[in-house]
C-alpha positions as a printed Julia matrix, in Angstrom:
325×3 Matrix{Float64}:
 -102.41  30.06   -85.53
 -100.55  30.37   -88.3
  -96.66  30.59   -87.74
  -94.78  33.97   -88.9
  -92.86  33.68   -92.06
  -90.65  35.83   -92.56
  -89.81  34.24   -96.41
  -92.37  32.72   -98.51
  -92.29  29.36   -99.38
  -92.24  30.51  -102.89
  -89.38  32.62  -103.06
  -86.99  32.25  -105.78
  -84.74  34.64  -105.47
  -82.34  35.03  -108.45
  -78.85  35.87  -106.31
  -76.22  34.25  -108.96
  -77.2   36.68  -111.4
  -75.34  39.41  -109.89
  -72.21  36.69  -109.06
  -69.78  38.61  -110.99
  -70.04  42.17  -109.79
  -70.23  41.44  -106.64
  -67.52  38.73  -107.09
  -65.23  41.38  -108.39
  -66.55  43.8   -105.02
  -65.01  41.04  -102.89
  -61.97  41.18  -104.48
  -61.9   44.88  -104.31
  -62.83  44.73  -100.56
  -60.51  41.89   -99.69
  -57.24  43.93  -101.21
  -58.35  47.1   -100.31
  -58.78  45.89   -96.87
  -54.84  44.56   -96.87
  -53.81  47.3    -97.64
  -55.38  49.47   -95.15
  -53.58  47.2    -92.54
  -50.28  47.26   -94.21
  -50.23  50.93   -94.3
  -52.42  52.37   -91.14
  -51.45  48.87   -89.03
  -53.84  47.67   -86.13
  -54.53  49.23   -82.97
  -52.99  46.55   -80.97
  -54.03  46.6    -77.75
  -52.09  45.5    -73.87
  -52.13  41.7    -75.38
  -50.1   41.85   -78.4
  -48.48  45.61   -77.6
  -46.87  45.23   -74.16
  -47.36  47.29   -71.12
  -47.42  47.19   -67.55
  -48.85  44.95   -65.41
  -49.95  44.81   -61.59
  -51.55  41.76   -59.79
  -53.56  42.42   -56.7
  -55.69  40.59   -54.23
  -58.76  41.94   -52.41
  -58.06  40.69   -49.14
  -61.42  41.47   -47.29
  -63.55  40.5    -50.54
  -64.53  37.25   -52.13
  -64.97  38.76   -56.02
  -62.55  41.38   -57.21
  -64.37  44.28   -58.63
  -64.02  43.88   -62.23
  -65.62  46.67   -63.79
  -65.56  49.35   -61.41
  -61.41  48.76   -61.32
  -62.15  49.16   -65.2
  -63.92  51.97   -65.24
  -61.32  53.69   -62.5
  -58.33  52.41   -64.75
  -59.4   53.95   -67.8
  -59.92  57.51   -65.95
  -55.6   57.67   -66.18
  -55.46  58.11   -69.26
  -53.54  54.77   -70.83
  -56.14  53.72   -72.76
  -58.62  50.71   -72.7
  -56.76  48.48   -69.26
  -56.99  44.9    -69.32
  -58.7   43.82   -66.06
  -58.83  40.14   -65.46
  -59.26  37.58   -63.09
  -55.9   36.42   -62.06
  -56.64  33.29   -60.1
  -58.54  32.97   -57.81
  -62.05  35.38   -57.93
  -60.8   38.21   -55.63
  -57.4   38.54   -57.39
  -56.84  40.33   -60.93
  -54.21  41.56   -62.96
  -54.34  44.89   -64.65
  -52.16  45.67   -67.55
  -52.19  49.18   -69.28
  -50.31  50.67   -72.06
  -47.07  52.63   -71.93
  -46.37  55.67   -73.35
  -43.32  55.3    -76.66
  -40.1   55.04   -74.74
  -41.55  54.17   -71.52
  -40.83  50.61   -72.13
  -36.78  51.36   -72.14
  -37.01  53.09   -69.15
  -38.0   50.81   -66.55
  -38.5   53.58   -63.37
  -40.95  55.22   -65.59
  -42.72  52.4    -66.42
  -42.96  51.25   -63.01
  -44.44  54.98   -61.78
  -47.18  53.87   -64.21
  -47.87  50.79   -62.28
  -47.46  52.34   -59.08
  -50.16  55.29   -59.7
  -52.15  52.04   -61.08
  -51.88  50.97   -57.3
  -53.14  54.08   -55.68
  -55.9   54.5    -58.07
  -57.35  51.21   -56.79
  -55.79  51.97   -52.94
  -57.93  54.63   -52.66
  -60.99  53.1    -53.07
  -60.16  49.58   -51.65
  -57.6   50.38   -48.56
  -57.58  46.19   -48.33
  -55.44  45.48   -51.64
  -52.46  43.53   -51.95
  -50.32  43.67   -54.45
  -48.65  40.83   -55.92
  -46.41  42.3    -58.66
  -45.34  45.54   -60.92
  -43.91  43.8    -63.7
  -43.51  45.85   -67.5
  -44.3   42.94   -70.23
  -41.78  43.5    -72.83
  -42.95  43.96   -76.74
  -41.21  41.1    -77.89
  -43.01  38.36   -75.09
  -46.28  40.31   -76.5
  -45.43  40.04   -79.7
  -44.64  36.11   -79.76
  -47.96  35.75   -78.38
  -49.65  38.19   -81.64
  -47.72  35.6    -83.62
  -49.67  32.43   -81.68
  -52.58  34.04   -82.1
  -52.03  34.58   -86.04
  -51.2   30.61   -86.16
  -54.59  29.77   -84.35
  -56.61  31.51   -86.79
  -54.58  30.18   -89.9
  -55.1   26.9    -88.47
  -58.97  27.1    -87.28
  -59.18  28.39   -90.88
  -57.52  25.4    -92.52
  -59.07  23.06   -90.05
  -62.9   23.8    -91.16
  -61.51  23.72   -95.15
  -60.26  20.21   -94.14
  -63.4   19.02   -92.87
  -65.46  20.66   -95.74
  -62.94  19.34   -98.31
  -63.28  15.71   -96.52
  -67.24  15.87   -95.7
  -68.17  17.35   -99.45
  -65.54  17.32  -102.27
  -62.75  18.83  -102.56
  -64.12  22.21  -104.6
  -66.49  22.38  -101.75
  -63.27  22.92   -99.6
  -62.07  25.69  -101.47
  -64.86  27.38  -101.83
  -65.31  27.41   -98.21
  -61.8   28.36   -97.88
  -61.89  31.55  -100.13
  -64.78  32.8    -98.09
  -63.08  32.36   -94.72
  -60.47  34.61   -96.67
  -63.07  37.05   -96.98
  -64.32  37.71   -94.27
  -61.09  37.44   -91.82
  -60.12  40.34   -94.23
  -62.5   42.68   -94.5
  -63.23  42.5    -90.05
  -59.15  43.19   -90.53
  -59.7   45.85   -92.72
  -62.81  47.42   -91.08
  -60.28  48.05   -87.6
  -57.36  49.19   -89.44
  -59.46  51.46   -91.38
  -60.79  52.84   -87.57
  -57.95  51.81   -85.21
  -59.99  50.09   -83.3
  -58.01  48.62   -79.81
  -56.86  45.21   -81.56
  -56.75  42.73   -78.28
  -57.85  39.11   -77.48
  -61.1   40.06   -77.52
  -61.01  40.87   -80.86
  -59.08  37.13   -81.81
  -62.01  35.8    -80.15
  -64.72  37.9    -82.28
  -62.45  36.49   -85.46
  -62.92  32.7    -84.31
  -67.08  33.16   -83.93
  -67.09  34.63   -87.1
  -65.21  31.8    -88.54
  -67.52  29.39   -86.91
  -70.68  31.17   -87.94
  -69.63  31.8    -91.83
  -68.74  28.06   -91.79
  -71.79  27.28   -90.32
  -73.78  29.3    -92.55
  -71.77  27.73   -95.47
  -72.31  24.09   -94.62
  -76.06  24.34   -94.73
  -76.42  25.92   -97.99
  -73.35  23.24   -99.22
  -75.35  20.42   -97.61
  -78.52  21.2   -100.09
  -76.48  21.88  -102.89
  -75.31  18.2   -102.79
  -79.01  16.77  -102.26
  -80.28  18.58  -105.3
  -77.11  17.58  -107.45
  -78.37  14.46  -106.76
  -81.36  15.21  -107.46
  -81.72  17.53  -109.99
  -79.23  15.41  -112.5
  -80.82  18.14  -115.64
  -80.81  21.22  -114.39
  -78.42  24.06  -115.23
  -75.98  24.88  -112.25
  -76.73  28.19  -112.11
  -80.32  28.15  -111.08
  -79.2   24.58  -108.95
  -77.65  26.86  -106.68
  -80.07  30.11  -106.6
  -82.57  26.87  -105.87
  -80.36  25.75  -102.95
  -79.71  29.0   -101.48
  -83.74  30.16  -101.77
  -84.44  26.95   -99.43
  -82.49  27.68   -97.09
  -82.37  31.24   -97.03
  -86.04  31.25   -94.26
  -83.25  29.43   -91.92
  -80.33  31.79   -92.85
  -82.58  35.0    -92.22
  -83.97  33.21   -88.62
  -80.26  32.73   -87.53
  -79.32  36.21   -88.63
  -81.66  38.24   -87.01
  -81.71  36.49   -83.71
  -78.04  37.08   -83.81
  -78.35  40.8    -84.59
  -81.54  41.4    -81.76
  -78.91  40.31   -79.78
  -75.8   41.98   -80.63
  -77.79  45.17   -81.5
  -78.36  46.39   -77.28
  -74.47  44.9    -76.58
  -73.44  47.52   -79.39
  -75.51  50.69   -78.17
  -75.04  50.41   -74.29
  -72.93  47.64   -73.35
  -69.01  48.61   -71.66
  -66.5   50.47   -74.34
  -64.37  47.2    -73.62
  -66.92  45.25   -75.23
  -67.17  46.88   -78.17
  -64.81  46.39   -80.3
  -65.96  42.53   -79.82
  -69.23  43.29   -80.22
  -68.39  45.77   -83.53
  -66.23  42.58   -85.22
  -69.2   39.52   -84.17
  -71.61  42.18   -86.1
  -69.89  43.13   -89.13
  -68.34  39.31   -89.48
  -72.71  38.73   -89.11
  -73.59  40.58   -92.36
  -70.24  39.17   -94.79
  -70.39  35.9    -93.19
  -74.34  35.35   -94.73
  -73.1   37.02   -97.88
  -69.8   35.1    -98.32
  -72.02  31.94   -98.11
  -74.27  33.26  -101.05
  -71.83  35.19  -103.41
  -68.68  33.59  -102.54
  -69.1   29.88  -101.37
  -71.36  29.25  -104.78
  -70.07  30.54  -107.27
  -66.9   29.56  -106.91
  -68.34  26.12  -107.72
  -69.42  27.22  -111.07
  -65.95  28.67  -112.08
  -63.85  25.32  -110.42
  -65.98  23.93  -113.28
  -68.65  21.93  -111.35
  -72.1   20.74  -112.85
  -74.77  18.54  -112.71
  -74.14  16.76  -115.75
  -70.33  16.33  -115.15
  -70.44  16.15  -110.88
  -71.14  13.3   -109.1
  -70.71  13.66  -105.37
  -69.11  10.63  -103.89
  -70.89   8.89  -101.29
  -68.09   9.73   -97.78
  -67.47   7.81   -94.77
  -69.96  10.17   -93.03
  -72.43   9.71   -95.29
  -72.15   5.63   -94.75
  -72.42   6.56   -90.85
  -75.85   8.49   -91.64
  -77.46   5.71   -93.3
  -76.03   3.0    -90.96
  -77.49   5.4    -87.87
  -80.72   5.91   -89.77
  -81.06   1.72   -91.03
  -80.08   1.54   -86.96
  -82.68   4.22   -85.99
């Protein structure tokens, strides 16, 4: 039985012919995304904007009914709540946004918490209230800044890894591709004003991981071909490398896309933003690996004649491992 091949073995798409217009398009999208973030801002969720937090214990249940609680609290009109396990499986933390000015009025904020408590007790008489507190915007702002620093640190760390694993030009290309992917994702949330919460930060980290993985696969093949084809023109070598890894890219992207579509269409509203971010990142991550990470090597002066990949410590370990095998 013949195996299914989504990409024929002799595929020879000349991706790099359009590298200039696509690169200009990407620069426009990056600048436009940051303008959208500056003008519209991000619709920060309770995680990053503060709100009212109610902590509860379901004394006669082993686990808290989180899905039904999320649906119940969402109907109160305070936006999408954050409902998550807090300590034991039967303990939950419920956080809701506060209307403008409510944070400066403790009684108003506490009444919102009491309304949440009343809504839960209407269906669960066994619930015990462990806390009804206001999370200030200042604390949430510090949390937001820490999340941004975490994203920047992740991008810097993976670029440093590629720098060590390959050469500095590869590290610069990978960093630019990651900036491209993260910028477009942030721009999407600024334009749509979808809620930007801790889940979205997790989605962006997943995008960084996916984009990095795809970029490393392409870069590894480029490095192999740089050693193999010493007289080939650099643009043709990049096209060859991308085409040789295209089957793997298409299969990986298609598999992920098939898994994401049901969640995007039929998943709960609380997951929509995260799934949408990952779906967009799936496409921009693949695009940046081809049209950002590769062409930058040419513009940074990498050629098959002048660039000789050096043997890194990781290369030596791989050779040693193969020799021992």
